[in-house]
Amino acid sequence: MSLPSNATSTSQDALRTVVARAAKVLFVAPEEVDPEVPLVEQGLDSILTVELLESLNGVFGQQVRAAEVNEHPTPRELAAYYVQLTGGSDGGQAQPPVLAVVRECLAEVLMTEFDPTMDDSTFADLGMDSILKVELISVLNTRLNRSDDEKLLNEHPTPARFAAYLAHQTGDEAPQPLPETFVVIREAVLEVLPETPAAAVTPERSLRELGASSLDRADIVAQAMHRLGIQAPADRLAAAENLGDLATVLEQSRDRG
């Protein structure tokens, strides 16, 4: 079974992102964040505002400032503002720009926050050897549904130049990232199975193939549902043959919720 296509509107996608990121900085479950209540009334102070904006600006590729949060105080209003800035509209999808995706994948591979001022540094200067380049390409291919070779990193040796190459290959538009449900599942897998390479967590693989025991599998599914703020039917979870199927089940449960 293929991964689910995202049929929700731009505003719904953006709202989910804002709520999820706000929940993370507030240390609460996503369902505890009220889209209609100003974030400051939900515990967001000036320091947490900076942390939230660093996260959201990285996702949407914008430079929203704290003062602008005061003008768009609720999660719904802030999400709509990001949609406006990214040129989204109902019926489309607000996807992170290619460079933002490359930065996120670099941070994952290097296991550290990626400084945007390093966009023009070579991958070698960033401390990437041949093994890390292979891992980066694998993560990017999984995230963006591509099949690139790591040799391209030598032809386009900086994050900015490689992102420009990817954008050109896709008509100057961001490639379609995998659904959020799969990204959340992968994060749960890497926490429960820390020895698993990120590149090995693909839609075609099953939790059993990744070495997860029955307890591990239950933990991974429980963590993913908690982060997404949903509950999926046990029989449908049990019927999922691979991570792609599992992402579909969670996506459909979220849409029904």
PDB file of C-alpha atoms in Angstrom:
ATOM      1  CA  MET A   1       0.000   0.000   0.000  1.00  0.00           C
ATOM      2  CA  SER A   2       1.306   3.450  -0.851  1.00  0.00           C
ATOM      3  CA  LEU A   3       1.670   6.351   1.524  1.00  0.00           C
ATOM      4  CA  PRO A   4      -1.395   8.568   1.965  1.00  0.00           C
ATOM      5  CA  SER A   5      -1.838  11.590  -0.242  1.00  0.00           C
ATOM      6  CA  ASN A   6      -2.388  14.782   1.726  1.00  0.00           C
ATOM      7  CA  ALA A   7      -5.850  16.030   0.840  1.00  0.00           C
ATOM      8  CA  THR A   8      -6.116  18.624   3.593  1.00  0.00           C
ATOM      9  CA  SER A   9      -5.886  22.310   2.843  1.00  0.00           C
ATOM     10  CA  THR A  10      -2.826  24.466   3.361  1.00  0.00           C
ATOM     11  CA  SER A  11      -4.330  26.135   6.415  1.00  0.00           C
ATOM     12  CA  GLN A  12      -5.053  22.782   8.082  1.00  0.00           C
ATOM     13  CA  ASP A  13      -1.512  21.527   7.431  1.00  0.00           C
ATOM     14  CA  ALA A  14      -0.009  24.742   8.752  1.00  0.00           C
ATOM     15  CA  LEU A  15      -2.228  24.700  11.831  1.00  0.00           C
ATOM     16  CA  ARG A  16      -1.186  21.141  12.631  1.00  0.00           C
ATOM     17  CA  THR A  17       2.451  22.177  12.353  1.00  0.00           C
ATOM     18  CA  VAL A  18       2.022  25.238  14.592  1.00  0.00           C
ATOM     19  CA  VAL A  19       0.089  23.250  17.197  1.00  0.00           C
ATOM     20  CA  ALA A  20       2.640  20.414  17.199  1.00  0.00           C
ATOM     21  CA  ARG A  21       5.624  22.776  17.532  1.00  0.00           C
ATOM     22  CA  ALA A  22       3.868  24.851  20.208  1.00  0.00           C
ATOM     23  CA  ALA A  23       3.060  21.692  22.165  1.00  0.00           C
ATOM     24  CA  LYS A  24       6.717  20.688  22.034  1.00  0.00           C
ATOM     25  CA  VAL A  25       8.027  23.963  23.487  1.00  0.00           C
ATOM     26  CA  LEU A  26       5.211  24.073  26.073  1.00  0.00           C
ATOM     27  CA  PHE A  27       5.844  20.433  27.067  1.00  0.00           C
ATOM     28  CA  VAL A  28       2.202  19.450  26.594  1.00  0.00           C
ATOM     29  CA  ALA A  29       0.342  17.087  24.285  1.00  0.00           C
ATOM     30  CA  PRO A  30      -0.848  18.593  20.973  1.00  0.00           C
ATOM     31  CA  GLU A  31      -4.491  18.149  21.949  1.00  0.00           C
ATOM     32  CA  GLU A  32      -3.895  20.447  24.927  1.00  0.00           C
ATOM     33  CA  VAL A  33      -3.025  23.380  22.648  1.00  0.00           C
ATOM     34  CA  ASP A  34      -6.194  25.351  21.839  1.00  0.00           C
ATOM     35  CA  PRO A  35      -6.031  26.795  18.288  1.00  0.00           C
ATOM     36  CA  GLU A  36      -8.365  29.651  19.241  1.00  0.00           C
ATOM     37  CA  VAL A  37      -6.638  30.827  22.435  1.00  0.00           C
ATOM     38  CA  PRO A  38      -3.622  33.204  22.374  1.00  0.00           C
ATOM     39  CA  LEU A  39      -0.407  31.310  22.952  1.00  0.00           C
ATOM     40  CA  VAL A  40       0.638  33.659  25.751  1.00  0.00           C
ATOM     41  CA  GLU A  41      -2.464  32.566  27.656  1.00  0.00           C
ATOM     42  CA  GLN A  42      -1.349  28.968  27.190  1.00  0.00           C
ATOM     43  CA  GLY A  43       2.052  29.512  28.787  1.00  0.00           C
ATOM     44  CA  LEU A  44       4.203  30.916  25.975  1.00  0.00           C
ATOM     45  CA  ASP A  45       6.620  33.480  27.388  1.00  0.00           C
ATOM     46  CA  SER A  46       9.252  35.565  25.570  1.00  0.00           C
ATOM     47  CA  ILE A  47      11.926  32.868  25.780  1.00  0.00           C
ATOM     48  CA  LEU A  48       9.597  30.145  24.540  1.00  0.00           C
ATOM     49  CA  THR A  49       8.422  32.457  21.757  1.00  0.00           C
ATOM     50  CA  VAL A  50      11.972  32.638  20.445  1.00  0.00           C
ATOM     51  CA  GLU A  51      12.288  28.841  20.621  1.00  0.00           C
ATOM     52  CA  LEU A  52       8.942  28.357  18.857  1.00  0.00           C
ATOM     53  CA  LEU A  53       9.826  30.795  16.082  1.00  0.00           C
ATOM     54  CA  GLU A  54      13.207  29.161  15.497  1.00  0.00           C
ATOM     55  CA  SER A  55      11.360  25.889  14.930  1.00  0.00           C
ATOM     56  CA  LEU A  56       8.556  27.296  12.772  1.00  0.00           C
ATOM     57  CA  ASN A  57      10.831  29.554  10.734  1.00  0.00           C
ATOM     58  CA  GLY A  58      12.983  26.539   9.923  1.00  0.00           C
ATOM     59  CA  VAL A  59       9.950  24.560   8.765  1.00  0.00           C
ATOM     60  CA  PHE A  60       8.379  27.299   6.673  1.00  0.00           C
ATOM     61  CA  GLY A  61      11.590  29.014   5.537  1.00  0.00           C
ATOM     62  CA  GLN A  62      10.516  32.409   6.884  1.00  0.00           C
ATOM     63  CA  GLN A  63      11.885  34.980   9.335  1.00  0.00           C
ATOM     64  CA  VAL A  64       8.873  35.757  11.497  1.00  0.00           C
ATOM     65  CA  ARG A  65       9.756  37.864  14.552  1.00  0.00           C
ATOM     66  CA  ALA A  66       8.384  37.854  18.083  1.00  0.00           C
ATOM     67  CA  ALA A  67       6.510  41.120  17.503  1.00  0.00           C
ATOM     68  CA  GLU A  68       4.584  39.452  14.686  1.00  0.00           C
ATOM     69  CA  VAL A  69       3.384  36.746  17.057  1.00  0.00           C
ATOM     70  CA  ASN A  70       1.701  39.510  19.070  1.00  0.00           C
ATOM     71  CA  GLU A  71      -0.172  40.496  15.914  1.00  0.00           C
ATOM     72  CA  HIS A  72      -1.173  36.871  15.249  1.00  0.00           C
ATOM     73  CA  PRO A  73      -1.577  35.583  18.815  1.00  0.00           C
ATOM     74  CA  THR A  74      -3.523  32.334  18.409  1.00  0.00           C
ATOM     75  CA  PRO A  75      -2.196  29.156  16.776  1.00  0.00           C
ATOM     76  CA  ARG A  76      -4.804  29.470  14.025  1.00  0.00           C
ATOM     77  CA  GLU A  77      -3.901  33.082  13.279  1.00  0.00           C
ATOM     78  CA  LEU A  78      -0.176  32.341  13.341  1.00  0.00           C
ATOM     79  CA  ALA A  79      -0.645  29.380  10.987  1.00  0.00           C
ATOM     80  CA  ALA A  80      -2.660  31.538   8.589  1.00  0.00           C
ATOM     81  CA  TYR A  81       0.109  34.140   8.665  1.00  0.00           C
ATOM     82  CA  TYR A  82       2.734  31.551   7.719  1.00  0.00           C
ATOM     83  CA  VAL A  83       0.484  30.352   4.900  1.00  0.00           C
ATOM     84  CA  GLN A  84       0.245  33.928   3.641  1.00  0.00           C
ATOM     85  CA  LEU A  85       4.021  34.382   3.780  1.00  0.00           C
ATOM     86  CA  THR A  86       4.700  31.130   1.930  1.00  0.00           C
ATOM     87  CA  GLY A  87       2.210  31.975  -0.791  1.00  0.00           C
ATOM     88  CA  GLY A  88      -0.088  29.099   0.104  1.00  0.00           C
ATOM     89  CA  SER A  89      -3.803  28.985  -0.586  1.00  0.00           C
ATOM     90  CA  ASP A  90      -6.651  26.601   0.102  1.00  0.00           C
ATOM     91  CA  GLY A  91      -6.302  23.477  -1.985  1.00  0.00           C
ATOM     92  CA  GLY A  92      -2.500  23.725  -2.060  1.00  0.00           C
ATOM     93  CA  GLN A  93       0.130  22.598   0.401  1.00  0.00           C
ATOM     94  CA  ALA A  94       2.540  24.738   2.392  1.00  0.00           C
ATOM     95  CA  GLN A  95       5.736  22.751   2.071  1.00  0.00           C
ATOM     96  CA  PRO A  96       9.105  23.706   3.514  1.00  0.00           C
ATOM     97  CA  PRO A  97      11.468  25.235   0.926  1.00  0.00           C
ATOM     98  CA  VAL A  98      14.132  22.849  -0.313  1.00  0.00           C
ATOM     99  CA  LEU A  99      16.920  24.556   1.635  1.00  0.00           C
ATOM    100  CA  ALA A 100      14.953  24.214   4.878  1.00  0.00           C
ATOM    101  CA  VAL A 101      14.565  20.476   4.229  1.00  0.00           C
ATOM    102  CA  VAL A 102      18.289  20.120   3.506  1.00  0.00           C
ATOM    103  CA  ARG A 103      19.089  21.923   6.771  1.00  0.00           C
ATOM    104  CA  GLU A 104      16.778  19.639   8.758  1.00  0.00           C
ATOM    105  CA  CYS A 105      18.338  16.517   7.255  1.00  0.00           C
ATOM    106  CA  LEU A 106      21.845  17.827   7.900  1.00  0.00           C
ATOM    107  CA  ALA A 107      20.932  18.452  11.538  1.00  0.00           C
ATOM    108  CA  GLU A 108      19.645  14.886  11.793  1.00  0.00           C
ATOM    109  CA  VAL A 109      22.760  13.344  10.266  1.00  0.00           C
ATOM    110  CA  LEU A 110      25.204  15.549  12.171  1.00  0.00           C
ATOM    111  CA  MET A 111      23.140  15.179  15.357  1.00  0.00           C
ATOM    112  CA  THR A 112      23.334  18.886  16.123  1.00  0.00           C
ATOM    113  CA  GLU A 113      21.473  22.091  15.383  1.00  0.00           C
ATOM    114  CA  PHE A 114      22.362  23.389  11.933  1.00  0.00           C
ATOM    115  CA  ASP A 115      23.341  27.064  11.738  1.00  0.00           C
ATOM    116  CA  PRO A 116      21.823  28.675   8.607  1.00  0.00           C
ATOM    117  CA  THR A 117      24.903  30.898   8.355  1.00  0.00           C
ATOM    118  CA  MET A 118      26.739  27.721   7.268  1.00  0.00           C
ATOM    119  CA  ASP A 119      24.628  27.326   4.118  1.00  0.00           C
ATOM    120  CA  ASP A 120      27.598  28.252   1.932  1.00  0.00           C
ATOM    121  CA  SER A 121      30.131  26.083   3.759  1.00  0.00           C
ATOM    122  CA  THR A 122      31.269  22.949   1.992  1.00  0.00           C
ATOM    123  CA  PHE A 123      30.053  19.606   3.267  1.00  0.00           C
ATOM    124  CA  ALA A 124      33.687  18.781   4.033  1.00  0.00           C
ATOM    125  CA  ASP A 125      33.980  21.900   6.197  1.00  0.00           C
ATOM    126  CA  LEU A 126      30.853  20.790   8.020  1.00  0.00           C
ATOM    127  CA  GLY A 127      32.731  17.628   9.019  1.00  0.00           C
ATOM    128  CA  MET A 128      31.057  15.259   6.603  1.00  0.00           C
ATOM    129  CA  ASP A 129      33.064  12.273   5.404  1.00  0.00           C
ATOM    130  CA  SER A 130      31.979   9.797   2.736  1.00  0.00           C
ATOM    131  CA  ILE A 131      29.919   7.757   5.202  1.00  0.00           C
ATOM    132  CA  LEU A 132      27.991  10.789   6.438  1.00  0.00           C
ATOM    133  CA  LYS A 133      27.377  11.893   2.853  1.00  0.00           C
ATOM    134  CA  VAL A 134      25.827   8.521   2.064  1.00  0.00           C
ATOM    135  CA  GLU A 135      23.647   8.837   5.154  1.00  0.00           C
ATOM    136  CA  LEU A 136      22.620  12.407   4.248  1.00  0.00           C
ATOM    137  CA  ILE A 137      21.575  11.380   0.749  1.00  0.00           C
ATOM    138  CA  SER A 138      19.649   8.427   2.149  1.00  0.00           C
ATOM    139  CA  VAL A 139      17.779  10.650   4.597  1.00  0.00           C
ATOM    140  CA  LEU A 140      17.051  13.233   1.902  1.00  0.00           C
ATOM    141  CA  ASN A 141      15.875  10.579  -0.540  1.00  0.00           C
ATOM    142  CA  THR A 142      13.529   9.177   2.100  1.00  0.00           C
ATOM    143  CA  ARG A 143      12.261  12.603   3.078  1.00  0.00           C
ATOM    144  CA  LEU A 144      11.767  13.905  -0.463  1.00  0.00           C
ATOM    145  CA  ASN A 145      10.902  10.696  -2.304  1.00  0.00           C
ATOM    146  CA  ARG A 146      13.987  10.888  -4.539  1.00  0.00           C
ATOM    147  CA  SER A 147      16.742   8.482  -5.599  1.00  0.00           C
ATOM    148  CA  ASP A 148      19.825  10.694  -5.804  1.00  0.00           C
ATOM    149  CA  ASP A 149      23.430   9.476  -5.564  1.00  0.00           C
ATOM    150  CA  GLU A 150      25.826  10.838  -2.946  1.00  0.00           C
ATOM    151  CA  LYS A 151      28.227  11.838  -5.746  1.00  0.00           C
ATOM    152  CA  LEU A 152      25.945  14.807  -6.371  1.00  0.00           C
ATOM    153  CA  LEU A 153      27.227  16.288  -3.119  1.00  0.00           C
ATOM    154  CA  ASN A 154      30.643  16.619  -4.760  1.00  0.00           C
ATOM    155  CA  GLU A 155      29.142  18.393  -7.762  1.00  0.00           C
ATOM    156  CA  HIS A 156      27.078  20.702  -5.531  1.00  0.00           C
ATOM    157  CA  PRO A 157      29.338  20.907  -2.471  1.00  0.00           C
ATOM    158  CA  THR A 158      27.418  23.269  -0.151  1.00  0.00           C
ATOM    159  CA  PRO A 159      23.934  23.052   1.383  1.00  0.00           C
ATOM    160  CA  ALA A 160      22.827  26.131  -0.558  1.00  0.00           C
ATOM    161  CA  ARG A 161      24.112  24.851  -3.905  1.00  0.00           C
ATOM    162  CA  PHE A 162      22.708  21.363  -3.397  1.00  0.00           C
ATOM    163  CA  ALA A 163      19.322  22.812  -2.408  1.00  0.00           C
ATOM    164  CA  ALA A 164      19.402  24.990  -5.529  1.00  0.00           C
ATOM    165  CA  TYR A 165      20.108  21.880  -7.611  1.00  0.00           C
ATOM    166  CA  LEU A 166      17.146  20.052  -6.056  1.00  0.00           C
ATOM    167  CA  ALA A 167      14.874  23.039  -6.598  1.00  0.00           C
ATOM    168  CA  HIS A 168      15.920  23.256 -10.255  1.00  0.00           C
ATOM    169  CA  GLN A 169      15.263  19.555 -10.735  1.00  0.00           C
ATOM    170  CA  THR A 170      11.710  19.985  -9.464  1.00  0.00           C
ATOM    171  CA  GLY A 171      10.843  23.128 -11.389  1.00  0.00           C
ATOM    172  CA  ASP A 172      11.913  25.491  -8.609  1.00  0.00           C
ATOM    173  CA  GLU A 173       9.338  23.988  -6.286  1.00  0.00           C
ATOM    174  CA  ALA A 174       9.939  22.079  -3.101  1.00  0.00           C
ATOM    175  CA  PRO A 175       9.686  18.303  -3.529  1.00  0.00           C
ATOM    176  CA  GLN A 176       6.806  16.696  -1.675  1.00  0.00           C
ATOM    177  CA  PRO A 177       8.024  15.610   1.747  1.00  0.00           C
ATOM    178  CA  LEU A 178       6.674  12.412   3.258  1.00  0.00           C
ATOM    179  CA  PRO A 179       3.537  12.768   5.391  1.00  0.00           C
ATOM    180  CA  GLU A 180       3.953  14.027   8.938  1.00  0.00           C
ATOM    181  CA  THR A 181       2.615  10.716  10.235  1.00  0.00           C
ATOM    182  CA  PHE A 182       5.556   8.836   8.737  1.00  0.00           C
ATOM    183  CA  VAL A 183       8.056  11.415  10.048  1.00  0.00           C
ATOM    184  CA  VAL A 184       6.584  11.008  13.547  1.00  0.00           C
ATOM    185  CA  ILE A 185       6.775   7.209  13.256  1.00  0.00           C
ATOM    186  CA  ARG A 186      10.416   7.439  12.198  1.00  0.00           C
ATOM    187  CA  GLU A 187      11.227   9.680  15.177  1.00  0.00           C
ATOM    188  CA  ALA A 188       9.601   7.145  17.509  1.00  0.00           C
ATOM    189  CA  VAL A 189      11.522   4.274  15.904  1.00  0.00           C
ATOM    190  CA  LEU A 190      14.840   6.070  16.357  1.00  0.00           C
ATOM    191  CA  GLU A 191      14.072   6.756  20.020  1.00  0.00           C
ATOM    192  CA  VAL A 192      12.979   3.216  20.839  1.00  0.00           C
ATOM    193  CA  LEU A 193      15.637   1.599  18.614  1.00  0.00           C
ATOM    194  CA  PRO A 194      18.589   4.031  18.943  1.00  0.00           C
ATOM    195  CA  GLU A 195      20.978   1.704  17.102  1.00  0.00           C
ATOM    196  CA  THR A 196      18.864   1.856  13.943  1.00  0.00           C
ATOM    197  CA  PRO A 197      20.314   4.082  11.162  1.00  0.00           C
ATOM    198  CA  ALA A 198      17.864   6.798  10.147  1.00  0.00           C
ATOM    199  CA  ALA A 199      18.308   5.839   6.500  1.00  0.00           C
ATOM    200  CA  ALA A 200      17.017   2.330   7.267  1.00  0.00           C
ATOM    201  CA  VAL A 201      13.627   3.619   8.407  1.00  0.00           C
ATOM    202  CA  THR A 202      11.752   3.649   5.094  1.00  0.00           C
ATOM    203  CA  PRO A 203       8.054   3.183   4.210  1.00  0.00           C
ATOM    204  CA  GLU A 204       8.749  -0.260   2.749  1.00  0.00           C
ATOM    205  CA  ARG A 205      10.315  -1.644   5.940  1.00  0.00           C
ATOM    206  CA  SER A 206       8.361  -3.230   8.780  1.00  0.00           C
ATOM    207  CA  LEU A 207       9.078  -2.804  12.482  1.00  0.00           C
ATOM    208  CA  ARG A 208       9.968  -6.491  12.654  1.00  0.00           C
ATOM    209  CA  GLU A 209      12.524  -6.047   9.871  1.00  0.00           C
ATOM    210  CA  LEU A 210      14.067  -3.227  11.906  1.00  0.00           C
ATOM    211  CA  GLY A 211      14.501  -5.600  14.837  1.00  0.00           C
ATOM    212  CA  ALA A 212      11.648  -4.332  17.013  1.00  0.00           C
ATOM    213  CA  SER A 213      10.274  -6.755  19.580  1.00  0.00           C
ATOM    214  CA  SER A 214       6.563  -6.887  20.346  1.00  0.00           C
ATOM    215  CA  LEU A 215       7.108  -4.505  23.268  1.00  0.00           C
ATOM    216  CA  ASP A 216       9.171  -2.185  21.058  1.00  0.00           C
ATOM    217  CA  ARG A 217       6.436  -2.166  18.430  1.00  0.00           C
ATOM    218  CA  ALA A 218       3.784  -1.304  20.988  1.00  0.00           C
ATOM    219  CA  ASP A 219       5.965   1.478  22.386  1.00  0.00           C
ATOM    220  CA  ILE A 220       6.671   2.951  18.940  1.00  0.00           C
ATOM    221  CA  VAL A 221       2.998   2.994  17.958  1.00  0.00           C
ATOM    222  CA  ALA A 222       1.960   4.443  21.324  1.00  0.00           C
ATOM    223  CA  GLN A 223       4.550   7.219  21.066  1.00  0.00           C
ATOM    224  CA  ALA A 224       3.514   8.091  17.513  1.00  0.00           C
ATOM    225  CA  MET A 225      -0.176   8.271  18.405  1.00  0.00           C
ATOM    226  CA  HIS A 226       0.575  10.391  21.472  1.00  0.00           C
ATOM    227  CA  ARG A 227       2.602  12.893  19.450  1.00  0.00           C
ATOM    228  CA  LEU A 228      -0.125  13.117  16.827  1.00  0.00           C
ATOM    229  CA  GLY A 229      -2.856  13.335  19.451  1.00  0.00           C
ATOM    230  CA  ILE A 230      -4.876  10.436  18.004  1.00  0.00           C
ATOM    231  CA  GLN A 231      -6.077   6.910  18.720  1.00  0.00           C
ATOM    232  CA  ALA A 232      -6.183   4.376  15.892  1.00  0.00           C
ATOM    233  CA  PRO A 233      -8.182   1.108  15.881  1.00  0.00           C
ATOM    234  CA  ALA A 234      -6.112  -1.813  17.148  1.00  0.00           C
ATOM    235  CA  ASP A 235      -7.241  -4.128  14.359  1.00  0.00           C
ATOM    236  CA  ARG A 236      -6.113  -1.691  11.666  1.00  0.00           C
ATOM    237  CA  LEU A 237      -2.758  -1.146  13.399  1.00  0.00           C
ATOM    238  CA  ALA A 238      -2.218  -4.898  13.544  1.00  0.00           C
ATOM    239  CA  ALA A 239      -3.000  -5.216   9.832  1.00  0.00           C
ATOM    240  CA  ALA A 240      -0.304  -2.715   8.781  1.00  0.00           C
ATOM    241  CA  GLU A 241       2.374  -4.677   6.927  1.00  0.00           C
ATOM    242  CA  ASN A 242       5.033  -1.947   6.853  1.00  0.00           C
ATOM    243  CA  LEU A 243       5.722   1.604   8.029  1.00  0.00           C
ATOM    244  CA  GLY A 244       3.970   3.047   4.989  1.00  0.00           C
ATOM    245  CA  ASP A 245       0.810   1.137   5.897  1.00  0.00           C
ATOM    246  CA  LEU A 246       1.144   2.282   9.498  1.00  0.00           C
ATOM    247  CA  ALA A 247       1.470   5.909   8.378  1.00  0.00           C
ATOM    248  CA  THR A 248      -1.697   5.474   6.310  1.00  0.00           C
ATOM    249  CA  VAL A 249      -3.631   4.141   9.314  1.00  0.00           C
ATOM    250  CA  LEU A 250      -2.509   7.042  11.496  1.00  0.00           C
ATOM    251  CA  GLU A 251      -3.216   9.611   8.774  1.00  0.00           C
ATOM    252  CA  GLN A 252      -6.731   8.292   8.234  1.00  0.00           C
ATOM    253  CA  SER A 253      -7.392   8.204  11.996  1.00  0.00           C
ATOM    254  CA  ARG A 254      -6.200  11.803  12.281  1.00  0.00           C
ATOM    255  CA  ASP A 255      -8.413  12.930   9.400  1.00  0.00           C
ATOM    256  CA  ARG A 256     -11.447  11.275  11.004  1.00  0.00           C
ATOM    257  CA  GLY A 257     -10.595  12.951  14.298  1.00  0.00           C
TER     258      GLY A 257
END
